[in-house]
mmCIF file of C-alpha atoms in Angstrom:
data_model
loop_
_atom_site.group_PDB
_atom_site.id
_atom_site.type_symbol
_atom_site.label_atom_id
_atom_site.label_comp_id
_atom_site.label_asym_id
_atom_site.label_seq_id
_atom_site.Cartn_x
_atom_site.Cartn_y
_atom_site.Cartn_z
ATOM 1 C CA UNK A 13 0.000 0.000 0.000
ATOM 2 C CA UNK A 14 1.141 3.667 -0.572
ATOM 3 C CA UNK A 15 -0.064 7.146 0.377
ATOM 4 C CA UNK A 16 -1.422 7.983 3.408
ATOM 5 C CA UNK A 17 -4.435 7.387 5.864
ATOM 6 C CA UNK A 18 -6.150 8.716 8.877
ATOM 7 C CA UNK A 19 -6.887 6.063 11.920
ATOM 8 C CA UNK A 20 -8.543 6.766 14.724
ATOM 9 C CA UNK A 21 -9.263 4.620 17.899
ATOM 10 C CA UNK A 22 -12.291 4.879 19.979
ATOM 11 C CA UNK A 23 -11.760 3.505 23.599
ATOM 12 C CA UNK A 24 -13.463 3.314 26.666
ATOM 13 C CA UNK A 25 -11.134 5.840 28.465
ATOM 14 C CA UNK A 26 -9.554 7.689 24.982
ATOM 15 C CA UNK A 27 -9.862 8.356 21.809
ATOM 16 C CA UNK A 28 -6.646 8.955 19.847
ATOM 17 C CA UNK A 29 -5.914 9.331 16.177
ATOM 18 C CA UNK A 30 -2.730 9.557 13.913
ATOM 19 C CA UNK A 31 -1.736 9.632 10.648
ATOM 20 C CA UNK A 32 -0.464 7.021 9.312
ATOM 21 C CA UNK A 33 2.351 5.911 6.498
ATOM 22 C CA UNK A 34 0.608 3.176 4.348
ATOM 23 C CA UNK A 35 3.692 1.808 3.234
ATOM 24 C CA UNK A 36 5.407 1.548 6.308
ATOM 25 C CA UNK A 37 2.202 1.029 8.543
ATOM 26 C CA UNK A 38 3.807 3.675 10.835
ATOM 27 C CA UNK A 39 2.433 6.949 12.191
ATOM 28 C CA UNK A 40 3.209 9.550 9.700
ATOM 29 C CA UNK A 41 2.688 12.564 12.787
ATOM 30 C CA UNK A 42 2.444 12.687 16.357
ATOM 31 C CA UNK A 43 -0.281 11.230 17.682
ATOM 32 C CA UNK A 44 -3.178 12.919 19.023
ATOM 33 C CA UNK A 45 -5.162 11.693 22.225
ATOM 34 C CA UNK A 46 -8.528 12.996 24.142
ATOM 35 C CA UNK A 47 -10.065 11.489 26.966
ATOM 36 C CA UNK A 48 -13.341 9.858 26.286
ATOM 37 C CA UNK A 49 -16.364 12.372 26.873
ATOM 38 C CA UNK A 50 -18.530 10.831 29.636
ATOM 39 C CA UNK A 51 -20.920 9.798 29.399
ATOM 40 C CA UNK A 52 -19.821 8.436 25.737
ATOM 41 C CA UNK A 53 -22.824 8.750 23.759
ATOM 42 C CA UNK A 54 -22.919 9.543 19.917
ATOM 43 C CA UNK A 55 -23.687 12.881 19.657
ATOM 44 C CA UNK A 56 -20.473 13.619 22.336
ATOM 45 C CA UNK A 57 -18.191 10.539 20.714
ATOM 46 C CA UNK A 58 -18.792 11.979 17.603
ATOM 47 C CA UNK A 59 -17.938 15.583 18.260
ATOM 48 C CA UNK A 60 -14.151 14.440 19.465
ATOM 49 C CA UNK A 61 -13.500 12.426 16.457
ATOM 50 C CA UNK A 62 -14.491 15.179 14.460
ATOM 51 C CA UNK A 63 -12.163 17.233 16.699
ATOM 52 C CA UNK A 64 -9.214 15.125 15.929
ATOM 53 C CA UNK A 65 -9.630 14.411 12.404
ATOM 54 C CA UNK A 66 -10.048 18.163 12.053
ATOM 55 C CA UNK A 67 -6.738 18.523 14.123
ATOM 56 C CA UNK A 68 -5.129 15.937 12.092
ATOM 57 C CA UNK A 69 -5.893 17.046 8.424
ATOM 58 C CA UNK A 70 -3.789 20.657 10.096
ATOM 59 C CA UNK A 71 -0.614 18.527 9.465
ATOM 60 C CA UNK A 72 -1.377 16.865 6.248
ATOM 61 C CA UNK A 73 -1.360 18.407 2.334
ATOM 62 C CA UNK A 74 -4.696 19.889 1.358
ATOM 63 C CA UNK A 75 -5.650 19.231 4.966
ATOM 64 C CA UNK A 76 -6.253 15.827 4.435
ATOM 65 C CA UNK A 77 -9.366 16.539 2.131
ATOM 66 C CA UNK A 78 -10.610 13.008 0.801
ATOM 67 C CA UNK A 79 -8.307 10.519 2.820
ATOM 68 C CA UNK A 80 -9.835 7.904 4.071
ATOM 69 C CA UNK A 81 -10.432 7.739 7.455
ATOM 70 C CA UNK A 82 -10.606 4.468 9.532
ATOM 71 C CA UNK A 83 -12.201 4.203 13.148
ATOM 72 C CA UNK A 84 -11.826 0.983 15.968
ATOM 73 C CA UNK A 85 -14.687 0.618 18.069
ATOM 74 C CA UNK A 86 -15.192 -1.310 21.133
ATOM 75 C CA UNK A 87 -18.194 -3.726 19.512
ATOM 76 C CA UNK A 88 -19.192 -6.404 17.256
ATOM 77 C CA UNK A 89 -19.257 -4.256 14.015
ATOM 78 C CA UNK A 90 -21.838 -5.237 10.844
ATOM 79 C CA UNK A 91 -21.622 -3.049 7.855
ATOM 80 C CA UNK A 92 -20.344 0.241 9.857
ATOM 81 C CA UNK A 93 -23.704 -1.076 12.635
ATOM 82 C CA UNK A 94 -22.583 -1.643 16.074
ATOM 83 C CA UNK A 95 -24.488 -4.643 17.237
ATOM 84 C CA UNK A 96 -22.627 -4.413 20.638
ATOM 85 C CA UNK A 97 -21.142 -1.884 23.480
ATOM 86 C CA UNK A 98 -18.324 -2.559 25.356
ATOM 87 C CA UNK A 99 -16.938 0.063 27.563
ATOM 88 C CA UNK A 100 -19.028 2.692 25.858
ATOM 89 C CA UNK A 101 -22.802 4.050 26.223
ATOM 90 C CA UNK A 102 -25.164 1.319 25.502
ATOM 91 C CA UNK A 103 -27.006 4.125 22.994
ATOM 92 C CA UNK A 104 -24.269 2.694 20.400
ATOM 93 C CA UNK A 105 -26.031 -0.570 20.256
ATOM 94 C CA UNK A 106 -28.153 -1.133 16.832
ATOM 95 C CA UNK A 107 -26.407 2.580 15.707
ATOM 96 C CA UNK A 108 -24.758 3.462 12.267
ATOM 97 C CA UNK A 109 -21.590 4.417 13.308
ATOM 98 C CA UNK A 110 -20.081 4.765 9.691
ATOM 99 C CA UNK A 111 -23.170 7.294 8.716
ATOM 100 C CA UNK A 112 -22.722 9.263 11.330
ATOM 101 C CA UNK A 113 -18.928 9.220 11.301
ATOM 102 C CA UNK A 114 -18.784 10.436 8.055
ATOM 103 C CA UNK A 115 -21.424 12.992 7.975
ATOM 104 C CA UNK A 116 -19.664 14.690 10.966
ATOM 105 C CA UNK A 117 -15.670 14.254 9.341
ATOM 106 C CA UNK A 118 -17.336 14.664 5.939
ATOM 107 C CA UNK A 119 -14.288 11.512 5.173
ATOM 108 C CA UNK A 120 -14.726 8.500 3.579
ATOM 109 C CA UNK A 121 -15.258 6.411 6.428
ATOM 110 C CA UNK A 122 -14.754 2.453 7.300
ATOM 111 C CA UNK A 123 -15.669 1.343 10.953
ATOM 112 C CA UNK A 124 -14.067 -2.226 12.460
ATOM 113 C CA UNK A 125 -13.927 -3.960 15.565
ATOM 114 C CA UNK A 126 -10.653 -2.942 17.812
ATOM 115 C CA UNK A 127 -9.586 -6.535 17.968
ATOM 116 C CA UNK A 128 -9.852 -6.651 14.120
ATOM 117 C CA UNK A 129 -7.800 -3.916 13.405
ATOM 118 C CA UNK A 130 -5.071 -4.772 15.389
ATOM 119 C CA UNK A 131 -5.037 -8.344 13.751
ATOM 120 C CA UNK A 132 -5.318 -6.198 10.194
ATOM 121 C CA UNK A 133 -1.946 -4.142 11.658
ATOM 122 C CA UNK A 134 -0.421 -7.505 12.245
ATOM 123 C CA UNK A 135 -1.119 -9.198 9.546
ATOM 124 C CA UNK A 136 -0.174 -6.185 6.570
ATOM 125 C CA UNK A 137 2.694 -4.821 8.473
ATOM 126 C CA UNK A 138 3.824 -6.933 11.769
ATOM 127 C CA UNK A 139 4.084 -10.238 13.204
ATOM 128 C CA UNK A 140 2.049 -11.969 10.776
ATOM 129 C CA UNK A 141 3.508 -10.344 7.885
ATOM 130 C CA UNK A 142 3.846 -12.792 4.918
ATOM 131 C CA UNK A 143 1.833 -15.193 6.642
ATOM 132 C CA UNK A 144 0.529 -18.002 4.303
ATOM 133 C CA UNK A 145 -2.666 -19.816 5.902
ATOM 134 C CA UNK A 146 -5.187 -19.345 9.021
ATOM 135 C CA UNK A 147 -3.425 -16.491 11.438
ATOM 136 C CA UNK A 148 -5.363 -16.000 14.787
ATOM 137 C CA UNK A 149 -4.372 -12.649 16.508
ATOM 138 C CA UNK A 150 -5.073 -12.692 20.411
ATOM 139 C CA UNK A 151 -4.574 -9.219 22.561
ATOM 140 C CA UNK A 152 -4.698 -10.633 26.303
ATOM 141 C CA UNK A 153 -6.070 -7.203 28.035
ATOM 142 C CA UNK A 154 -9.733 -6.699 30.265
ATOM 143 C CA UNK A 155 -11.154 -9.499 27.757
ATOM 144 C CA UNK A 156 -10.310 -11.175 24.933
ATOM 145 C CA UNK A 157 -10.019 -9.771 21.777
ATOM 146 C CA UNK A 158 -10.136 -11.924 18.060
ATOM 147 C CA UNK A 159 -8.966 -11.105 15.139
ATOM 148 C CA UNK A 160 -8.852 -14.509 12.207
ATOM 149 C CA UNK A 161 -7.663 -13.860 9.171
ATOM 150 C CA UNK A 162 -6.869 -16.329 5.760
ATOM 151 C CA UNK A 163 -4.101 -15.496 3.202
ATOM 152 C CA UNK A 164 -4.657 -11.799 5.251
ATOM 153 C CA UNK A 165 -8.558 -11.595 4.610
ATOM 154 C CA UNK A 166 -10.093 -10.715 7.743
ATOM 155 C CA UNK A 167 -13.357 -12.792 8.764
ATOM 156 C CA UNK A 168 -14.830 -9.779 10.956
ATOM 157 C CA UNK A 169 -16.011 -9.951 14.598
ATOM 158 C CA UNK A 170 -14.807 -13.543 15.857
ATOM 159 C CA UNK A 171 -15.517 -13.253 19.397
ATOM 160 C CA UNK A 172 -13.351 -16.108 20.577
ATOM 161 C CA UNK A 173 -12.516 -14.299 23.612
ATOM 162 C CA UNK A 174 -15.634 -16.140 24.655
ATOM 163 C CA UNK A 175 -15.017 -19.866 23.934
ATOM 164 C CA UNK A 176 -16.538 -22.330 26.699
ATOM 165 C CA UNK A 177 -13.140 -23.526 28.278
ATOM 166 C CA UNK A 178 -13.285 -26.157 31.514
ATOM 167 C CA UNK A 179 -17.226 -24.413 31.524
ATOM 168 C CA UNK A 180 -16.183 -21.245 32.016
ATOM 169 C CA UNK A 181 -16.238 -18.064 29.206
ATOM 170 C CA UNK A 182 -12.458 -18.212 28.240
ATOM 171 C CA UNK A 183 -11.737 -14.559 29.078
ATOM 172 C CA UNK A 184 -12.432 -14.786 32.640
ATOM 173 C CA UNK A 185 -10.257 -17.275 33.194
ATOM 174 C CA UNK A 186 -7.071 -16.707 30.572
ATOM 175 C CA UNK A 187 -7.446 -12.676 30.332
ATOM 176 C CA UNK A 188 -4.608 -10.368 31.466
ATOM 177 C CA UNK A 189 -6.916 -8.760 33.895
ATOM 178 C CA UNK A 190 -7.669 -12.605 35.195
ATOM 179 C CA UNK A 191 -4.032 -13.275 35.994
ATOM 180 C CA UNK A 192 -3.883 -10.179 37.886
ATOM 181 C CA UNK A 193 -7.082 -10.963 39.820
ATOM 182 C CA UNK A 194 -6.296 -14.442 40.907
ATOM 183 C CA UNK A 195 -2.264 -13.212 41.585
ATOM 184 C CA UNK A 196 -1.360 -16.156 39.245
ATOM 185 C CA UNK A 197 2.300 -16.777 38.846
ATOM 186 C CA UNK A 198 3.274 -16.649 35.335
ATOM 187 C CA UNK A 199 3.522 -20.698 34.810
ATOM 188 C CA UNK A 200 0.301 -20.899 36.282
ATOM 189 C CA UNK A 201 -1.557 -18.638 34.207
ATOM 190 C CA UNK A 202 0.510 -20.331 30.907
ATOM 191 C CA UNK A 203 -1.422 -23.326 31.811
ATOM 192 C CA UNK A 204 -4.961 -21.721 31.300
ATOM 193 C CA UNK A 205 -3.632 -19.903 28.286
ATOM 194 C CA UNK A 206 -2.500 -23.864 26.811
ATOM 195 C CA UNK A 207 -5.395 -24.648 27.994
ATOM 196 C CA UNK A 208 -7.510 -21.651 25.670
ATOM 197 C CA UNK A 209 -5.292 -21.863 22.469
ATOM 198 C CA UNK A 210 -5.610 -25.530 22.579
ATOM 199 C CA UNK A 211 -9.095 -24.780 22.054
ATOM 200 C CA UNK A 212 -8.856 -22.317 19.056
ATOM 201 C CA UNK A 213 -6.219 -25.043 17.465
ATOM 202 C CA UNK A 214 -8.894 -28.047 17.834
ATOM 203 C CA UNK A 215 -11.490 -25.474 15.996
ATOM 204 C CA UNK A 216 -9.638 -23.583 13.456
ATOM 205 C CA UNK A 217 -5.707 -25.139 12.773
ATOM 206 C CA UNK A 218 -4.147 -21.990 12.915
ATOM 207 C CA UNK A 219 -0.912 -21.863 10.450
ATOM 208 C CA UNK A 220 0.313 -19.166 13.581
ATOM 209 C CA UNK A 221 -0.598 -17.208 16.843
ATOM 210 C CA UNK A 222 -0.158 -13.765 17.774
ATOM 211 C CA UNK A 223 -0.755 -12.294 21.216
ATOM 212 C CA UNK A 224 -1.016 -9.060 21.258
ATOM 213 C CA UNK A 225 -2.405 -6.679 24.409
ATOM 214 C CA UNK A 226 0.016 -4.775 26.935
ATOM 215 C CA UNK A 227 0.953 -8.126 28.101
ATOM 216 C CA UNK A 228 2.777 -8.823 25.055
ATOM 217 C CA UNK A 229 5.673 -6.829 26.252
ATOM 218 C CA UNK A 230 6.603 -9.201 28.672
ATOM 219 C CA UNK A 231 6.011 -12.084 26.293
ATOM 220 C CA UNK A 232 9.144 -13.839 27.292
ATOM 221 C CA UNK A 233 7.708 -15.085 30.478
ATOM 222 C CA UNK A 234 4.780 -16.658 29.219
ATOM 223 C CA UNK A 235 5.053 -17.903 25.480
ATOM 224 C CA UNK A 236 8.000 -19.997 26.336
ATOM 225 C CA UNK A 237 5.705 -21.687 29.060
ATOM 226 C CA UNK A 238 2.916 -22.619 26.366
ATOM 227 C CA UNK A 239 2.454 -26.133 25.068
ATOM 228 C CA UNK A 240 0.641 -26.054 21.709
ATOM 229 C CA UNK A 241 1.202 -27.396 18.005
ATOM 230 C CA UNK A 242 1.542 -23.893 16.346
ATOM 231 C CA UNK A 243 4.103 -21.509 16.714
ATOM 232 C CA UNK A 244 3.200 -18.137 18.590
ATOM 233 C CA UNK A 245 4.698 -15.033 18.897
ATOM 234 C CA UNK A 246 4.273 -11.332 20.433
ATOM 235 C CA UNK A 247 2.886 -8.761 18.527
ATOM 236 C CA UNK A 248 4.834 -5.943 17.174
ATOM 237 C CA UNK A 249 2.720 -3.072 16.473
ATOM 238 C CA UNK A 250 1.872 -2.847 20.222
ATOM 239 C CA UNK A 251 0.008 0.253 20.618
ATOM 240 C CA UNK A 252 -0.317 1.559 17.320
ATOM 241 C CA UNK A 253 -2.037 -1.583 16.000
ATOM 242 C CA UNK A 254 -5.452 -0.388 15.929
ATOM 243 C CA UNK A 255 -5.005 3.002 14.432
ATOM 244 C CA UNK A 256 -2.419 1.429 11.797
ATOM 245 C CA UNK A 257 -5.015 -1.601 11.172
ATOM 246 C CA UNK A 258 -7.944 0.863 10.977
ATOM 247 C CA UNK A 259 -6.382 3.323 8.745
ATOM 248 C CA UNK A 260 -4.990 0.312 6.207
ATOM 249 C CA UNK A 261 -8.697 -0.920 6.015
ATOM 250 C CA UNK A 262 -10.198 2.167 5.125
ATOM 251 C CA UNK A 263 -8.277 2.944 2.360
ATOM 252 C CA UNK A 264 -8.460 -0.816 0.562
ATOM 253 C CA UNK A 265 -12.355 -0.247 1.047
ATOM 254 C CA UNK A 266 -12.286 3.348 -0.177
ATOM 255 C CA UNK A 267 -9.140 3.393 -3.180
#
């Protein structure tokens, strides 16, 4: 990919936007970050993202007129529709994000699920780069978060955060925020994450494994603690992931 694209990256507690080199699926500026309004509803989400893309386009040639702009957002996304809410104002649920998003940017717009733009990142431009086959991206945070993609197609909003595992919803046993909770050691809380991606490998034979998340900066003492049949490794985009995932997405939907 070449030129440039605007991400932006709607969280619970922020919402931050860069950006970004499509070649080198690297922030092209500085990054710009604004606390999430509260409470988060539309009208008030909507208003900040508007704020930074306006911000943004200050930085770019032609201010930015006509990029693309792509946006992460905490839910099960269907054609730009949040079906879900997760950490934001249950008012999103059942609402066109992408309409609204792009009447107030007046961008081309392209909404995703955070956990699939990160996997996106991955896949185009960092630890699955290349990557021939099924890749399963993982970020270990609060939850769960999916991301599946084939030959680098992404098959949106997996969910697999929430396999049954031992009868319990994966995530509250194998999250980040679980091992902190039950003060696991490290080699204990390896053994419920064997026990979790033994499960994705029985349903979906996974050519490779990210893990992405904060966590992933301390990869080296967990992975090496993990029994499975495919090889896994850390992410590399880290915290630029979704904004680099979201922005790469928009523009193949909008060339």
């Amino acid at each position: 990919m070449r030129g440039t694209g605007i991400g932006i990256d709607i969280g619970g507690s922020g919402i931050k936007g860069a950006p970004v080199d499509l070649a080198a699926g690297q922030f092209s500026a500085e990054r710009i970050r604004i606390a999430t309004p509260k409470p988060s509803t539309p009208d008030a989400v909507s208003r900040v993202v508007k704020d930074i893309v306006e911000q943004l386009g200050q930085r770019l040639p032609d201010g930015g007129a006509g990029l693309p702009v792509g946006i992460t957002f905490p839910a099960v996304i269907q054609h730009g529709v949040a079906r879900t809410a997760a950490n934001v104002d249950k008012g999103w649920i059942d609402f066109d994000v992408a309409t609204l998003m792009g009447a107030v940017t007046g961008h081309p717009v392209h909404v995703v699920n955070d956990a699939d733009a990160a996997g996106v990142a991955e896949a185009r431009y960092g630890a699955a780069k290349g990557v021939r086959g099924v890749v399963v991206v993982a970020t270990l945070g609060t939850g769960i978060g999916t991301a599946v993609l084939n030959d680098g197609v992404l098959l949106p909003n997996t969910e697999l955060g929430h396999l049954e595992v031992d009868g319990h919803d994966a995530e509250t046993r194998a999250s980040d925020a679980a091992r902190e909770r039950d003060d696991l050691s490290w080699s204990h809380w390896a053994k419920r994450l064997t026990k979790y991606f033994r499960s994705l490998e029985a349903l979906l034979w996974p050519d490779l494994i990210v893990v992405g998340g904060g966590v992933s900066k301390k990869s080296e003492k967990f992975l090496p603690e993990l029994s499975l049949r495919t090889p896994i490794v850390p992410a590399q985009l880290l915290n630029s992931a979704g904004i680099v995932g979201a922005a790469a997405l928009a523009s193949e939907r909008h060339r």
